[in-house]
mmCIF file of C-alpha atoms in Angstrom:
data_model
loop_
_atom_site.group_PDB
_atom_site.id
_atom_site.type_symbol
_atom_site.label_atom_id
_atom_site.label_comp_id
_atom_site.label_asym_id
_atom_site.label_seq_id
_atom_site.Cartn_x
_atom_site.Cartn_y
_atom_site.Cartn_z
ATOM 1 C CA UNK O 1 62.490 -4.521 -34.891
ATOM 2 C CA UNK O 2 63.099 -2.648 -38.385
ATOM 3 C CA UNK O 3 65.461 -0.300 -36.308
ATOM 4 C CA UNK O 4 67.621 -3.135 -34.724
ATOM 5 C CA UNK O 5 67.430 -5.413 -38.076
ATOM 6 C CA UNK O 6 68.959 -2.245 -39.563
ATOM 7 C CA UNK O 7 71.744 -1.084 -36.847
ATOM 8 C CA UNK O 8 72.896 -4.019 -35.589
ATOM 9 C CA UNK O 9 74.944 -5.036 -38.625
ATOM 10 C CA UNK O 10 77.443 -2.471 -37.498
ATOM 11 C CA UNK O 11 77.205 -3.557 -33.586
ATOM 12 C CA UNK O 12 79.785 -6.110 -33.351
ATOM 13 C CA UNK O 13 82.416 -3.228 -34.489
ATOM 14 C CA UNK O 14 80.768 -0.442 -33.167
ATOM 15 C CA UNK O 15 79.265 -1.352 -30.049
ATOM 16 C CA UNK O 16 82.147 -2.898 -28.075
ATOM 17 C CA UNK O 17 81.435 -3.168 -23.685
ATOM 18 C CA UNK O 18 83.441 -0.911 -22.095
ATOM 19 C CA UNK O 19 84.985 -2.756 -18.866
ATOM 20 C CA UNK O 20 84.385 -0.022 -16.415
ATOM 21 C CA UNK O 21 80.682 -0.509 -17.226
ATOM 22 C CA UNK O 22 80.718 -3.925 -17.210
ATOM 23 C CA UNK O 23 81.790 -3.906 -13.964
ATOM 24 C CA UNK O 24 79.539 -1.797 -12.644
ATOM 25 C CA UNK O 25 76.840 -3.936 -14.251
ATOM 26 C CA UNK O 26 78.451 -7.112 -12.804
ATOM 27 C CA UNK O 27 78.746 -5.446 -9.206
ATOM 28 C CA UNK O 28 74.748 -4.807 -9.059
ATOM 29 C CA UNK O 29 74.217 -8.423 -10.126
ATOM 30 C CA UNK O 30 75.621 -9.047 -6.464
ATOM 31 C CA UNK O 31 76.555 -12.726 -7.071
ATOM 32 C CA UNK O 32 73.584 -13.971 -8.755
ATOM 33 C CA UNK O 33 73.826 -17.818 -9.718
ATOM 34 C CA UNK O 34 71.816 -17.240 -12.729
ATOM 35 C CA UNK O 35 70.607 -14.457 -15.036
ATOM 36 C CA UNK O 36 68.491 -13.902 -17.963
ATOM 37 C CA UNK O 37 69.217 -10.706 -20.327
ATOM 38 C CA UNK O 38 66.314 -8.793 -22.218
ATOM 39 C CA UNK O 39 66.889 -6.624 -24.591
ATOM 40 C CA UNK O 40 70.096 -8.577 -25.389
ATOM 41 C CA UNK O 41 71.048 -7.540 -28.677
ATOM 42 C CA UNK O 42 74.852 -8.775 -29.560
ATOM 43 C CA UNK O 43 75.413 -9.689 -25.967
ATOM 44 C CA UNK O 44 77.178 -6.825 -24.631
ATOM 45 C CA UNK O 45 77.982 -6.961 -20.622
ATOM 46 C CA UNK O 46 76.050 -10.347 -20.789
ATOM 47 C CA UNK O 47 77.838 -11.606 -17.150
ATOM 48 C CA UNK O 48 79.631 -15.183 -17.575
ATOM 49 C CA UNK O 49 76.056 -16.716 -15.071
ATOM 50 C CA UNK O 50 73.827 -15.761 -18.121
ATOM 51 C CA UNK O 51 71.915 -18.608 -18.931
ATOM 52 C CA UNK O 52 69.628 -17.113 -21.367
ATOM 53 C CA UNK O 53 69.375 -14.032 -24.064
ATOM 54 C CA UNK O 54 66.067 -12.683 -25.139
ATOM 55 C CA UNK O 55 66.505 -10.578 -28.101
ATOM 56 C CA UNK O 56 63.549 -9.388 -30.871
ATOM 57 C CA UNK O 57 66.047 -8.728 -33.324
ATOM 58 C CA UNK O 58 67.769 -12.063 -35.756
ATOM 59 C CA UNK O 59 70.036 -10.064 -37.051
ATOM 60 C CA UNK O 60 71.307 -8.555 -33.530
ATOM 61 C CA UNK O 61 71.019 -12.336 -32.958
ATOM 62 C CA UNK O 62 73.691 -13.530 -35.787
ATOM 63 C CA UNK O 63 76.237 -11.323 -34.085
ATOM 64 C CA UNK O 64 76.121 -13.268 -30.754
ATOM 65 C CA UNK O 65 79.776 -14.369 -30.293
ATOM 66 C CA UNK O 66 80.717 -17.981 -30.039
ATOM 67 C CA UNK O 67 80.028 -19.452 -26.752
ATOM 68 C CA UNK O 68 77.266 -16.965 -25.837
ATOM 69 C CA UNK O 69 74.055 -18.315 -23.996
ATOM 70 C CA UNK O 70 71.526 -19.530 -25.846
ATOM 71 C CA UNK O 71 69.227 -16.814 -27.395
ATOM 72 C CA UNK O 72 65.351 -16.693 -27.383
ATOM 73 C CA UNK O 73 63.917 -14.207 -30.530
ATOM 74 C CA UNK O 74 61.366 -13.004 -28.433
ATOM 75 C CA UNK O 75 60.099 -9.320 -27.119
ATOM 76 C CA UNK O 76 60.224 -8.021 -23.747
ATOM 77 C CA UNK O 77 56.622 -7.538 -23.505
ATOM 78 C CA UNK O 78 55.635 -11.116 -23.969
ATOM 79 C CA UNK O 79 58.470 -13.746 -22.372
ATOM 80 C CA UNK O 80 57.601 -17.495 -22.901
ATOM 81 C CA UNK O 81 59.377 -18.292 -19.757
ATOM 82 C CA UNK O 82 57.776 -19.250 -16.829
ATOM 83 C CA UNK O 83 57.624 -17.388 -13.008
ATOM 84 C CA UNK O 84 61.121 -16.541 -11.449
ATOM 85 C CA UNK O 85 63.316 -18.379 -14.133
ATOM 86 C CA UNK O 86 66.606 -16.983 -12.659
ATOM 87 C CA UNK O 87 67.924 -15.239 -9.933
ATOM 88 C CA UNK O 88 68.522 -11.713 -11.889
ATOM 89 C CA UNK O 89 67.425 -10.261 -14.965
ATOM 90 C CA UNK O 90 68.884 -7.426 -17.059
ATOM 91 C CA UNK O 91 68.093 -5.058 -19.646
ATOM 92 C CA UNK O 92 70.620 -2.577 -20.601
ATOM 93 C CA UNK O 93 69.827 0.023 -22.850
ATOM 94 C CA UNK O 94 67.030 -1.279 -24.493
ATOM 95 C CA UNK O 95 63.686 0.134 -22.379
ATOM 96 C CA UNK O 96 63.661 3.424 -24.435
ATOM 97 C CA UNK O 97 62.845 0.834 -27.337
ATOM 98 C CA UNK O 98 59.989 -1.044 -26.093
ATOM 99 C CA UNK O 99 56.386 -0.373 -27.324
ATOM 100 C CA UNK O 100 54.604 -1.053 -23.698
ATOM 101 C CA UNK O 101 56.728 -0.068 -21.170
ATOM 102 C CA UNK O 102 54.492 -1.446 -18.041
ATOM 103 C CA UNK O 103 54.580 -5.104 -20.042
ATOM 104 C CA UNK O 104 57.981 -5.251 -20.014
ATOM 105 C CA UNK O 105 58.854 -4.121 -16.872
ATOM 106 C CA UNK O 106 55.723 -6.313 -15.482
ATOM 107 C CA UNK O 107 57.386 -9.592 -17.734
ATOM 108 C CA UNK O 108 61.162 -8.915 -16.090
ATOM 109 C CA UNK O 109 59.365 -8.909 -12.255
ATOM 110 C CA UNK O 110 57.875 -11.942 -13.266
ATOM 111 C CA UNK O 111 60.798 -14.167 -14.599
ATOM 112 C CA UNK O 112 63.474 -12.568 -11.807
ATOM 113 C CA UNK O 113 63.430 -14.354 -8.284
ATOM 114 C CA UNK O 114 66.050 -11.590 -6.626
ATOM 115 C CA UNK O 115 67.299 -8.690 -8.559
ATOM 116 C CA UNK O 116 66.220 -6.966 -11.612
ATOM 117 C CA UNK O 117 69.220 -4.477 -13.358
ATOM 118 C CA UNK O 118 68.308 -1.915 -15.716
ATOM 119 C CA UNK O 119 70.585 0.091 -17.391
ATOM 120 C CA UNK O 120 69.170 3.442 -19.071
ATOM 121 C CA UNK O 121 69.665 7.386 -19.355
ATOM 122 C CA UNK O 122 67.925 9.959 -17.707
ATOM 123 C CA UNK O 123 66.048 12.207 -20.901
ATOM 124 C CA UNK O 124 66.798 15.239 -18.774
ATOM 125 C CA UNK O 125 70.100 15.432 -18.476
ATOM 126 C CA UNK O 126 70.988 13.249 -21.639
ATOM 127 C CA UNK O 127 69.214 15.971 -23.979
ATOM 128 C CA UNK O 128 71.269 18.521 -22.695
ATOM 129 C CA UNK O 129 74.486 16.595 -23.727
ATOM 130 C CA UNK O 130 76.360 19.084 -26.190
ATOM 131 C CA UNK O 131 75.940 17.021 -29.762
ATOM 132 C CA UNK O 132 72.306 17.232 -29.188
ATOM 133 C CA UNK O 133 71.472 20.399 -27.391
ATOM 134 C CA UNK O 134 73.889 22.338 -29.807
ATOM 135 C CA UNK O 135 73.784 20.590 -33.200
ATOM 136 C CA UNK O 136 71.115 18.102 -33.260
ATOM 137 C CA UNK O 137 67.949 19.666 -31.511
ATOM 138 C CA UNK O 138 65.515 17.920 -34.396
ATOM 139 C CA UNK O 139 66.849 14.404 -33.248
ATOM 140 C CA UNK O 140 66.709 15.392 -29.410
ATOM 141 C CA UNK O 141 63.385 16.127 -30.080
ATOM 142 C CA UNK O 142 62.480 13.171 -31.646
ATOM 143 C CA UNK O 143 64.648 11.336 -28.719
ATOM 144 C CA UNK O 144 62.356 13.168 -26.141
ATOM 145 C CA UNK O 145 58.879 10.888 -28.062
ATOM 146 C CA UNK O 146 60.396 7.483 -26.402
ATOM 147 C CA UNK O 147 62.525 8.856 -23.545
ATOM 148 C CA UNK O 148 61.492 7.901 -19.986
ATOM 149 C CA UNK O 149 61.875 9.347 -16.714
ATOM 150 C CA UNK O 150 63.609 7.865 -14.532
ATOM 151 C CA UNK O 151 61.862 8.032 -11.432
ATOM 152 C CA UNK O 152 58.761 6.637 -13.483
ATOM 153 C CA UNK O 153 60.794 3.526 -14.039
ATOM 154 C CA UNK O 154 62.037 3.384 -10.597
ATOM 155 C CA UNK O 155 58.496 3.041 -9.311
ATOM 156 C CA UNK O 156 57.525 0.473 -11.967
ATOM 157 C CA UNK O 157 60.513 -1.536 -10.664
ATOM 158 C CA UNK O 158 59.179 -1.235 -7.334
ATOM 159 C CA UNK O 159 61.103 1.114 -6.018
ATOM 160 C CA UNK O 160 64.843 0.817 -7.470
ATOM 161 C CA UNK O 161 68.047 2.507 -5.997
ATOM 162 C CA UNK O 162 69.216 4.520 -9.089
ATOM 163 C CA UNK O 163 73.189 4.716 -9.636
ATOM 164 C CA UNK O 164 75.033 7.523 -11.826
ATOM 165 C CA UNK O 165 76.996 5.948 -14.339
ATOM 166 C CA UNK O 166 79.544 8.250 -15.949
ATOM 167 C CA UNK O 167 81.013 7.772 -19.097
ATOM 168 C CA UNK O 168 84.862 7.611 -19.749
ATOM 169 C CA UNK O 169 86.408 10.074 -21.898
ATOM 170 C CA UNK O 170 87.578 6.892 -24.474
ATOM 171 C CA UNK O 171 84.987 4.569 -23.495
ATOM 172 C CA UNK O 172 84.832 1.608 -26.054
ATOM 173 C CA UNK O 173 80.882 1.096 -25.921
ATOM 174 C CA UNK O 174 79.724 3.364 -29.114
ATOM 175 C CA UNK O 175 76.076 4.962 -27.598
ATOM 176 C CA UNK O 176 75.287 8.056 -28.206
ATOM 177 C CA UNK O 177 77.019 9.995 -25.440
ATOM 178 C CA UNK O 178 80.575 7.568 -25.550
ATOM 179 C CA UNK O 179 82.404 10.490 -27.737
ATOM 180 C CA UNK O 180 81.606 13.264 -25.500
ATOM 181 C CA UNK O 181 85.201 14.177 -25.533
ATOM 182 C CA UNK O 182 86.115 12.453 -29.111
ATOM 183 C CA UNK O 183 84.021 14.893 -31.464
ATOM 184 C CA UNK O 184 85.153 13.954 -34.917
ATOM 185 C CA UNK O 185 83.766 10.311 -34.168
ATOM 186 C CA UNK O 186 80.019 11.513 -34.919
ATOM 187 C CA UNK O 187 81.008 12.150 -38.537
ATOM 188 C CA UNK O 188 82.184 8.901 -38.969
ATOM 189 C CA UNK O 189 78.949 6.787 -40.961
ATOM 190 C CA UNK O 190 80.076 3.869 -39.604
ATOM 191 C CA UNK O 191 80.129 4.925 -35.605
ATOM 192 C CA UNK O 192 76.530 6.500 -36.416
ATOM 193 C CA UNK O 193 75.039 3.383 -38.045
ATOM 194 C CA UNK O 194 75.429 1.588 -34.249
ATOM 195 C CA UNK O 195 73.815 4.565 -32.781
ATOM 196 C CA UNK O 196 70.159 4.042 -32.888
ATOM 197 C CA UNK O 197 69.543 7.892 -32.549
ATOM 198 C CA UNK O 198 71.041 8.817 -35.842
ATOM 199 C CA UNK O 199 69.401 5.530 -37.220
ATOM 200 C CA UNK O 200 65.576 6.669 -36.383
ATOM 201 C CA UNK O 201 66.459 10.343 -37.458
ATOM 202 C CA UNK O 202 66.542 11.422 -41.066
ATOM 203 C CA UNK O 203 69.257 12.485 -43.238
ATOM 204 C CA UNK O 204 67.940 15.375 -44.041
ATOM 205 C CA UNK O 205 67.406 16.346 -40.242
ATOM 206 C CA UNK O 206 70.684 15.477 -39.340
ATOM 207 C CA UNK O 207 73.214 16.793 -42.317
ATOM 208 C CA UNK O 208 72.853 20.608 -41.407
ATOM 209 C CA UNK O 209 73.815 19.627 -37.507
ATOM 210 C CA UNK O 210 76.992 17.245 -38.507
ATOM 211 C CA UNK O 211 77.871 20.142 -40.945
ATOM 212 C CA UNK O 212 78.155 23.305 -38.435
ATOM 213 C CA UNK O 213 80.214 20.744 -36.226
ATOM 214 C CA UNK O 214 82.341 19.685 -39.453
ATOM 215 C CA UNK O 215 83.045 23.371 -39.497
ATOM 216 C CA UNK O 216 83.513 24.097 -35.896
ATOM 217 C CA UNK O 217 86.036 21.389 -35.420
ATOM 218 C CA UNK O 218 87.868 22.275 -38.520
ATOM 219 C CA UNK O 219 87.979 26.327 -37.425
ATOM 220 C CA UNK O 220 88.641 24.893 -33.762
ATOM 221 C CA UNK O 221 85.657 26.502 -32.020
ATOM 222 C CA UNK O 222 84.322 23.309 -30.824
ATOM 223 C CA UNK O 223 87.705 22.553 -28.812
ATOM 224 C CA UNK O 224 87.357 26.805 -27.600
ATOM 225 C CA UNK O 225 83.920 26.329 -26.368
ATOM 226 C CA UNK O 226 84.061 22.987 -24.796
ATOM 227 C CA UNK O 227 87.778 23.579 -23.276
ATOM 228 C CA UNK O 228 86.234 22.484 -19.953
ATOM 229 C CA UNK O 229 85.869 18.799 -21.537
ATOM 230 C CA UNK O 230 89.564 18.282 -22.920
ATOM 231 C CA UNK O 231 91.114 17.316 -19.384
ATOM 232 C CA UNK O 232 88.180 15.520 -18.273
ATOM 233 C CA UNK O 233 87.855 11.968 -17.451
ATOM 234 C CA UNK O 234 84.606 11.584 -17.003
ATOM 235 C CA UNK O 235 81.295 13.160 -17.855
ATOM 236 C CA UNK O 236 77.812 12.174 -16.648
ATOM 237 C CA UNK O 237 75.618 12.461 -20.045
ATOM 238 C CA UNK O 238 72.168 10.895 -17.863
ATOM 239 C CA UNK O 239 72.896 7.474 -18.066
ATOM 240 C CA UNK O 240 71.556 5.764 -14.949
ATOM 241 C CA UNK O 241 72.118 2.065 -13.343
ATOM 242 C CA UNK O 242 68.304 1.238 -11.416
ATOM 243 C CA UNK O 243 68.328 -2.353 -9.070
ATOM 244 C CA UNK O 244 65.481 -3.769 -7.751
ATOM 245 C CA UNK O 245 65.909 -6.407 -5.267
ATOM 246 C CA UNK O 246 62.338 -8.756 -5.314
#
């Protein structure tokens, strides 16, 4: 958990849940009574019915707001909880981390009675997102060592509906993809210390890549060659919503 020990001092600031998510995350819940969240981190889109966060990371921990559910340091792969703890379980954005994929997925089965919610991005269409394909290939291909396919995860789930969730052009959350359409915000140190991304890549990798787009947004050929963006809302940069129902 070096990686979240080391980000998540900048999540509660950074890392804000963007409503129009949340309620898409709240909507595949479908009324559950009770739910557990893996992977929690600082509690972002943790639903009001959340009666428990498991979370690896003390420091991610620490930033818990006031009121939050309890929180269990503990990993994905090994949950001390017993057999269908809650109605639903979630884990949102936090599978690309895990060490054994199959445990994890195998321990949220397990502790879920009706629904299990992932929330995650699709490697094939989030490496093609512009900062990445066009500036930061090294850290794409780093990206592409822990990225998962989604149908993969789908069948682990047991076969999960998947759900496109688009990004809004001033969406709060600050991931990786949530300043498609806000450029200058990937030279800010601050918004890249809450991206894990930039926080598992080097300096050295990275500082050529933020420099050409330094330059391109000071010359204005960034705003030329994405002109299609500027009057979008939206954009689908890969991240997907998958629900299993047990």
């Amino acid at each position: 958990m070096a990686t979240y020990d080391s980000i998540g001092a900048t999540y509660a600031s950074t890392r804000r849940p963007d409503p129009r998510i949340a309620a898409r995350i709240h909507q595949a819940l479908d009324g559950a009574a009770t739910v557990i969240n893996v992977g929690a981190g600082t509690g972002s889109y943790e639903p009001s019915q959340t009666v428990l966060a498991v979370e690896p990371s003390s420091v991610m921990i620490a930033q818990r707001p006031a009121g939050s559910a309890p929180a269990l340091e503990a990993s994905a792969e090994s949950i001390p909880l017993a057999d269908d703890s809650a109605d639903a379980v979630i884990a949102l954005l936090t599978v690309h981390h895990w060490s054994d994929l199959e445990a994890g997925i195998g321990e949220l089965l397990r502790i879920a009675r009706q629904r299990v919610v992932v929330l995650t991005f699709d490697p094939d269409i989030n490496h093609r997102f512009w900062l990445l394909e066009e500036y930061l290939p090294e850290a794409a291909a780093f990206d592409e060592t822990r990225a998962l396919a989604i149908d993969r995860l789908a069948t682990l789930l047991g076969g999960a509906r998947v759900e496109d969730v688009p990004v809004p052009h001033d969406c709060t959350d600050g991931f990786l993809a949530a300043f498609w359409r806000r450029p200058e915000a990937y030279l800010d140190p601050e918004v890249r210390a809450g991206i894990s991304l930039f926080a598992q890549t080097s300096d050295e990798a990275l500082q050529p890549g933020l420099a050409r787009l330094s330059d391109d947004l000071s010359s204005g050929r960034w705003h030329q060659h994405h002109a299609d963006l500027l009057d979008r809302e939206t954009l689908d940069a890969g991240y997907r919503l998958l629900v299993a129902d047990l």
